[in-house]
mmCIF file of C-alpha atoms in Angstrom:
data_model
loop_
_atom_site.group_PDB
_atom_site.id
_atom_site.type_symbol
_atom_site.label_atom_id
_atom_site.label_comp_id
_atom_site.label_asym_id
_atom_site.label_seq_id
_atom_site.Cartn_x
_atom_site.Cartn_y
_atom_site.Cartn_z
ATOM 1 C CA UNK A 1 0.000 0.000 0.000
ATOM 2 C CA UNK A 2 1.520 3.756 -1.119
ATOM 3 C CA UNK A 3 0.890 6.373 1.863
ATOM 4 C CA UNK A 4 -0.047 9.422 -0.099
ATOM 5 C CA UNK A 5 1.622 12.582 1.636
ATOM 6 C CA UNK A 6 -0.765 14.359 4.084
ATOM 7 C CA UNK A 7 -3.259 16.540 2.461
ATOM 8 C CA UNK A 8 -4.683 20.134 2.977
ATOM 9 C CA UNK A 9 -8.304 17.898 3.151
ATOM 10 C CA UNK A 10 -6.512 15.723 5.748
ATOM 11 C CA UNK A 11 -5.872 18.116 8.183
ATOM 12 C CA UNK A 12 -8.855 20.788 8.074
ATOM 13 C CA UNK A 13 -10.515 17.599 9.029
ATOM 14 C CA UNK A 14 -9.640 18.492 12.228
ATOM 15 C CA UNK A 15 -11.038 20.718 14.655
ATOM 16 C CA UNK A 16 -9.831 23.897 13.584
ATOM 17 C CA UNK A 17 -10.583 28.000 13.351
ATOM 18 C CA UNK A 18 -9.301 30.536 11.321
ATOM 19 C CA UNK A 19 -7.107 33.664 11.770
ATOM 20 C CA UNK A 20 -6.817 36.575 8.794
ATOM 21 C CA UNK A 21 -3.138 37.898 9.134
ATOM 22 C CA UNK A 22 -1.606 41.391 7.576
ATOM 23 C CA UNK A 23 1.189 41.055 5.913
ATOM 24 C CA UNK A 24 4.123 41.653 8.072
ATOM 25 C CA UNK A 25 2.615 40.284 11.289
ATOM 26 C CA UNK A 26 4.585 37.395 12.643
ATOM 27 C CA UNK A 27 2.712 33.950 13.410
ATOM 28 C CA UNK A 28 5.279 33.173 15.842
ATOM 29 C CA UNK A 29 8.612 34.046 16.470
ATOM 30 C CA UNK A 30 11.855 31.665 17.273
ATOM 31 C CA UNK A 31 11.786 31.187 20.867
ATOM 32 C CA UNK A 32 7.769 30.404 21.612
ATOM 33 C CA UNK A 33 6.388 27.802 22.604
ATOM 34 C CA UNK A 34 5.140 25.575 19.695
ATOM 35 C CA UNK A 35 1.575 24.550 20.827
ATOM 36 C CA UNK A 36 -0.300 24.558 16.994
ATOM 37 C CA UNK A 37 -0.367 23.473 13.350
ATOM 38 C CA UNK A 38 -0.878 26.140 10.829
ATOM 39 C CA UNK A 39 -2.634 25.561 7.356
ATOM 40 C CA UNK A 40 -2.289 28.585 4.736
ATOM 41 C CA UNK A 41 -5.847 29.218 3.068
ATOM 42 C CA UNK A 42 -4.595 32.084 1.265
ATOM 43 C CA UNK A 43 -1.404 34.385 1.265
ATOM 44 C CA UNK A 44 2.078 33.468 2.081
ATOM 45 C CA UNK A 45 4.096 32.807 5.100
ATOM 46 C CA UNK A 46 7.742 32.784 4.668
ATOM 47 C CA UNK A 47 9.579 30.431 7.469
ATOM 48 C CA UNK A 48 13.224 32.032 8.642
ATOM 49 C CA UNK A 49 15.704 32.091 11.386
ATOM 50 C CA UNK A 50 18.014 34.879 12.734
ATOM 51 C CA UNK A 51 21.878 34.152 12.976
ATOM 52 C CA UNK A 52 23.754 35.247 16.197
ATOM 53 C CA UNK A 53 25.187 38.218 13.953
ATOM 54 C CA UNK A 54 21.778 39.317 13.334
ATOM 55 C CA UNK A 55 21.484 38.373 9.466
ATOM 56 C CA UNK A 56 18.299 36.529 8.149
ATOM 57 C CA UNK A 57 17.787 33.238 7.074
ATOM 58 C CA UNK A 58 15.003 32.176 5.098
ATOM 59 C CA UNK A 59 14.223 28.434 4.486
ATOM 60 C CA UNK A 60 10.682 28.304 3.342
ATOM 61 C CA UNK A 61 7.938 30.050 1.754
ATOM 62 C CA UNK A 62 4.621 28.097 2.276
ATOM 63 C CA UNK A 63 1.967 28.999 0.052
ATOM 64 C CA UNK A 64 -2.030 27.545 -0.180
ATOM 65 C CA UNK A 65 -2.305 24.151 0.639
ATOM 66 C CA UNK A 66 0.503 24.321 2.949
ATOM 67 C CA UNK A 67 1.038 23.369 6.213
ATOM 68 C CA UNK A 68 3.827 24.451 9.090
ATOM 69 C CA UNK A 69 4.282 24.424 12.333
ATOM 70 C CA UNK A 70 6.983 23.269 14.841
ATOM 71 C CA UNK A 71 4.523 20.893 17.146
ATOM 72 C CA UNK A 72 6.177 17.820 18.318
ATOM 73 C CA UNK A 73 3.291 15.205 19.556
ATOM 74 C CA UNK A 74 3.512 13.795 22.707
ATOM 75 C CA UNK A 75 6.145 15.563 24.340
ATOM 76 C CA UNK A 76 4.995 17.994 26.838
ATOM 77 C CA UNK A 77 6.282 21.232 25.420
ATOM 78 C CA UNK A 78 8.969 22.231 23.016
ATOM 79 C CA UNK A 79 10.009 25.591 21.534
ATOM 80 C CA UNK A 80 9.996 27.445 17.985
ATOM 81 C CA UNK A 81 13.000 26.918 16.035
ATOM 82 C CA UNK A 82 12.479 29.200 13.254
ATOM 83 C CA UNK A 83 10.227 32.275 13.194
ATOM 84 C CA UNK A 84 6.975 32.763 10.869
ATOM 85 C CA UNK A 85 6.061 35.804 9.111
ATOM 86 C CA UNK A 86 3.185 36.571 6.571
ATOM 87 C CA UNK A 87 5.148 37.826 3.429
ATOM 88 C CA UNK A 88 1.533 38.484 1.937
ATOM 89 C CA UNK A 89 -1.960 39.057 3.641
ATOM 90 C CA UNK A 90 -4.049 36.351 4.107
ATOM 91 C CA UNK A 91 -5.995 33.281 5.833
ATOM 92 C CA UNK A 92 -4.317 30.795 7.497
ATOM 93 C CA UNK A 93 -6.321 27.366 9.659
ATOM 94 C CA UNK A 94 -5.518 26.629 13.344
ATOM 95 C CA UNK A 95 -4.771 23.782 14.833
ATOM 96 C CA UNK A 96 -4.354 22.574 18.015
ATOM 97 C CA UNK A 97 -1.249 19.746 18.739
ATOM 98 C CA UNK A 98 -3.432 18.042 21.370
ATOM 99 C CA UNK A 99 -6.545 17.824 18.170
ATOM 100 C CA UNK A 100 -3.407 16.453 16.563
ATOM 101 C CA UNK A 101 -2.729 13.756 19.058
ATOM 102 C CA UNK A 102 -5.809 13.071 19.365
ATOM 103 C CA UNK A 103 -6.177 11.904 15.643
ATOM 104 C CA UNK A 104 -3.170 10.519 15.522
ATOM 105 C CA UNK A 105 -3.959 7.771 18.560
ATOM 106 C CA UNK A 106 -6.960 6.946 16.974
ATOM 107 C CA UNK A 107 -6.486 6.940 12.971
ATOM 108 C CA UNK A 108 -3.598 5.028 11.490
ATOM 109 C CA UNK A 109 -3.603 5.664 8.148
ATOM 110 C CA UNK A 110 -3.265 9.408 8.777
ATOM 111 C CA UNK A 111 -0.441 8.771 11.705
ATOM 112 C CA UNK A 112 1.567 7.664 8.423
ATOM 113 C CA UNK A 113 0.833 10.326 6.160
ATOM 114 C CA UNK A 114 1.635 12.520 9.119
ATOM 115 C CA UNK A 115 5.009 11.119 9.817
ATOM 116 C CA UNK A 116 6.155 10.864 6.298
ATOM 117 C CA UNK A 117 4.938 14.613 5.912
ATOM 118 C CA UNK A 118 7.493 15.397 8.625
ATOM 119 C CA UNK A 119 10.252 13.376 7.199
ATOM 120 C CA UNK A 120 9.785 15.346 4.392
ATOM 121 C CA UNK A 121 10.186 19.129 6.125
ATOM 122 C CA UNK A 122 13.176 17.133 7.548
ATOM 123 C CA UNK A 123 14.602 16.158 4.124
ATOM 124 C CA UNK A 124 14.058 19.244 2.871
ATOM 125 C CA UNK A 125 15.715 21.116 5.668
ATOM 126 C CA UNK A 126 18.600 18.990 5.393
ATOM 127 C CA UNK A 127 19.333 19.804 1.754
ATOM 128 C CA UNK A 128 19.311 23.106 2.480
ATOM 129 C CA UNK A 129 21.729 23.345 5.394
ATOM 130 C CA UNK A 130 23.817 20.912 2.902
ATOM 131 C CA UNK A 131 24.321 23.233 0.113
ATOM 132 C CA UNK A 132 25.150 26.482 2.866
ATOM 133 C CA UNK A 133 28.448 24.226 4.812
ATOM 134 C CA UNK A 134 28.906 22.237 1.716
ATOM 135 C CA UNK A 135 29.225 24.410 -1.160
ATOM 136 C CA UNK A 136 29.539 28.155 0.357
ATOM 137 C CA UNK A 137 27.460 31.029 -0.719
ATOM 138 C CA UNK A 138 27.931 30.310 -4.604
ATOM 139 C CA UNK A 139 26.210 27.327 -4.129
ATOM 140 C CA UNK A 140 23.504 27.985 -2.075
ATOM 141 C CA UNK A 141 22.835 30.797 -4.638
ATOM 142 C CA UNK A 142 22.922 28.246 -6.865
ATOM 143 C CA UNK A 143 20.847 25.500 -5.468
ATOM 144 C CA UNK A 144 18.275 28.575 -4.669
ATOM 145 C CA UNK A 145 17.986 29.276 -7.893
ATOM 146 C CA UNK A 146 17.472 25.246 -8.716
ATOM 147 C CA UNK A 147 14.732 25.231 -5.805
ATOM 148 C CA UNK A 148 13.112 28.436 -7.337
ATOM 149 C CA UNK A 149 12.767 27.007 -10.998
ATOM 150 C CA UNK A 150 11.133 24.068 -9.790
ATOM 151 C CA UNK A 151 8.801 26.139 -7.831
ATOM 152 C CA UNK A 152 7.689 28.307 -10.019
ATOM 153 C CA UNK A 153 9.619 27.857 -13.494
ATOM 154 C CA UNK A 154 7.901 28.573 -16.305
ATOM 155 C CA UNK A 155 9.621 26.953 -19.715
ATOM 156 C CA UNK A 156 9.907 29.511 -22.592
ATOM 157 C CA UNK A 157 12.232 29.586 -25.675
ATOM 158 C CA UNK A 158 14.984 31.440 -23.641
ATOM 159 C CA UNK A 159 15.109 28.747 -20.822
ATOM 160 C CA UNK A 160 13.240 28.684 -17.873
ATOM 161 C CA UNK A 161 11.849 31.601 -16.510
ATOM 162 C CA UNK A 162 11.162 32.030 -12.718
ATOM 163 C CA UNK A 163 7.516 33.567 -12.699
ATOM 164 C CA UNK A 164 8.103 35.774 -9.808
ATOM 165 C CA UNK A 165 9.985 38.871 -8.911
ATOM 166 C CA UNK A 166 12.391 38.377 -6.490
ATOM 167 C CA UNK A 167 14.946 41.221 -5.051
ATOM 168 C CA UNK A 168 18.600 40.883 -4.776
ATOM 169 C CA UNK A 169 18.049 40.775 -0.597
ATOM 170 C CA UNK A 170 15.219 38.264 -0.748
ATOM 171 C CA UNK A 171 18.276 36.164 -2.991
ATOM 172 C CA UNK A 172 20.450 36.755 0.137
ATOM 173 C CA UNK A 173 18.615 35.778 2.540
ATOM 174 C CA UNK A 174 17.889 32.629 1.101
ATOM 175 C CA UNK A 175 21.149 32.057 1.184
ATOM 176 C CA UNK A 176 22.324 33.446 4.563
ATOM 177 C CA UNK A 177 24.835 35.918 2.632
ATOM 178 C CA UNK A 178 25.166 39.577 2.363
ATOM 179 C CA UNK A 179 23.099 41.551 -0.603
ATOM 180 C CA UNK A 180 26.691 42.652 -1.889
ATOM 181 C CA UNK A 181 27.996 39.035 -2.155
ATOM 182 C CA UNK A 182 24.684 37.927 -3.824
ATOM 183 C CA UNK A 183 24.906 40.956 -6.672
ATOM 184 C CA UNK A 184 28.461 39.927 -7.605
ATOM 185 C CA UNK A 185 27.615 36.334 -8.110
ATOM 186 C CA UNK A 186 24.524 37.288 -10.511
ATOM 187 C CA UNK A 187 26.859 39.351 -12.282
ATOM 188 C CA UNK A 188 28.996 36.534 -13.017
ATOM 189 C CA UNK A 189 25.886 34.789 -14.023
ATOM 190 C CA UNK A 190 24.907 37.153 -16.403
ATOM 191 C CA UNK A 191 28.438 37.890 -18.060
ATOM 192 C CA UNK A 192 28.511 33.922 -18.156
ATOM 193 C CA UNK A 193 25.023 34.602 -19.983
ATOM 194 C CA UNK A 194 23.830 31.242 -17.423
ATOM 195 C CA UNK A 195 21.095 33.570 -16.694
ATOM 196 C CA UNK A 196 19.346 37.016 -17.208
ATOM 197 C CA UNK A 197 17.263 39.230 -15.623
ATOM 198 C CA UNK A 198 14.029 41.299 -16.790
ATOM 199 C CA UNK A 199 11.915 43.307 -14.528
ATOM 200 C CA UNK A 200 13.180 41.773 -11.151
ATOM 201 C CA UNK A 201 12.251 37.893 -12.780
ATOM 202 C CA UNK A 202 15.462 35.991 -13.220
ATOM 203 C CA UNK A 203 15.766 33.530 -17.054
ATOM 204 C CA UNK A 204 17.802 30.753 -16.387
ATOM 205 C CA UNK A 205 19.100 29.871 -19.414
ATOM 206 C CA UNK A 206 21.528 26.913 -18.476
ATOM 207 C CA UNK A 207 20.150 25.404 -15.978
ATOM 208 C CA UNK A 208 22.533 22.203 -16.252
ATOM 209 C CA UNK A 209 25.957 24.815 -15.468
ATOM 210 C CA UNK A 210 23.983 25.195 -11.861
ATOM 211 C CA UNK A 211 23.533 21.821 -11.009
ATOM 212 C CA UNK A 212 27.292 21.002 -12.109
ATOM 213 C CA UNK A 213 28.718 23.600 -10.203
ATOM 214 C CA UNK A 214 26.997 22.339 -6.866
ATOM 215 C CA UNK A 215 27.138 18.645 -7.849
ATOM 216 C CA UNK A 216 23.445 17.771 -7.804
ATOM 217 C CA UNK A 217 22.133 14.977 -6.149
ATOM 218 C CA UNK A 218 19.182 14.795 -8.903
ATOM 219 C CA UNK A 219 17.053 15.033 -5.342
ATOM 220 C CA UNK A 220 13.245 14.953 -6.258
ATOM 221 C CA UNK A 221 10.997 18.078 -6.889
ATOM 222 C CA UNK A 222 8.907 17.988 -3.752
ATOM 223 C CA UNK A 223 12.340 18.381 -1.902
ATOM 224 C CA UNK A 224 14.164 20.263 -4.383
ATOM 225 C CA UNK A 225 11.773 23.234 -3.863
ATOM 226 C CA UNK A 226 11.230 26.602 -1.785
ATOM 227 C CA UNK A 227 8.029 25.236 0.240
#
């Protein structure tokens, strides 16, 4: 039998209620206590963590249809890890850890999905951190820009196009670099003519050079993404 990853449908299942969030406003911040599950409905929450010189780390934008949240069932209280901030206004469901462990006790088909949902967060975290220690800032600008055109790459005649603007800081922080560093390395991009740029939306036009320069792993899409 194949355990399908948990689903949006899986979770609202539960008892639940629903906050609207500006953008801007923080869901939690690193350091809480982690006490619910979080579904986005609509907008986008971007998932980040702040190094001890004060420099932002972003590791996940979650989108509709995602879910996030740092709960760990059955163990009596735990803290935030990373810190989670609406990056657009919008909906998000609510969900309590004890509705959680409640469901999971009595339901084992969704006690699998759940776990294999969290191995995944795990594998994609660990991919992540991989690319900062193992390849230095080149390559997790590089395996960013990999994660980014399987998000939200759009094929065209001049390669593949990542459908949203994104700034030279938002870049940076994905990488846990300065905006300086980040600006010289898409410079060498661009003189390379790997990639372009057109009203803030990057082109990547060889997508291959990135993955040789960082040595991919060939890791699948649902882990070789921003979400």
């Amino acid at each position: 039998m194949t355990i399908q990853p948990i689903s949006l449908s899986d979770l609202l299942s539960l008892p639940h209620h629903m906050i609207d969030m500006q953008k801007g406003e923080y869901v939690f911040r690193e350091g809480e206590v982690a006490s619910e599950l979080y579904v986005v409905c609509t907008g986008k929450v971007q998932l980040s963590k702040t190094t001890d010189e004060g420099r932002e780390l972003s590791l996940r934008i979650c989108e509709q249809g995602d879910a996030f949240g740092e709960i760990v069932p059955f163990q009596l209280a735990c803290t935030c890890t990373v810190s989670a901030k609406m990056v657009e206004a919008g909906t998000l469901a609510v969900i309590h850890k004890q509705q959680v462990e409640e469901r999971l006790l009595l339901d084992h088909a969704f006690a699998l999905q759940f776990m294999q949902w969290l191995n995944l967060q795990l594998q994609r975290m660990q991919t992540k951190i991989r690319d900062l220690i193992l390849h230095g800032k080149k390559g997790a600008l590089y395996s960013t820009l990999i994660r980014l055109a399987n998000s939200y790459g759009v094929q065209t005649e001049d390669g593949i196009l990542i459908n949203v603007p994104i700034t030279n800081q938002e870049l940076a922080n994905f990488c846990g670099s300065a905006r300086e560093v980040v600006s010289r390395l898409l410079k060498e991009l661009k003189e390379l003519k790997i990639i372009s740029v057109h009203k803030g939306k990057i082109t990547i036009h060889d997508l291959q050079f990135l993955k040789d320069e960082i040595r991919c792993e060939g890791c699948p899409i649902d882990v070789c993404n921003m979400k």
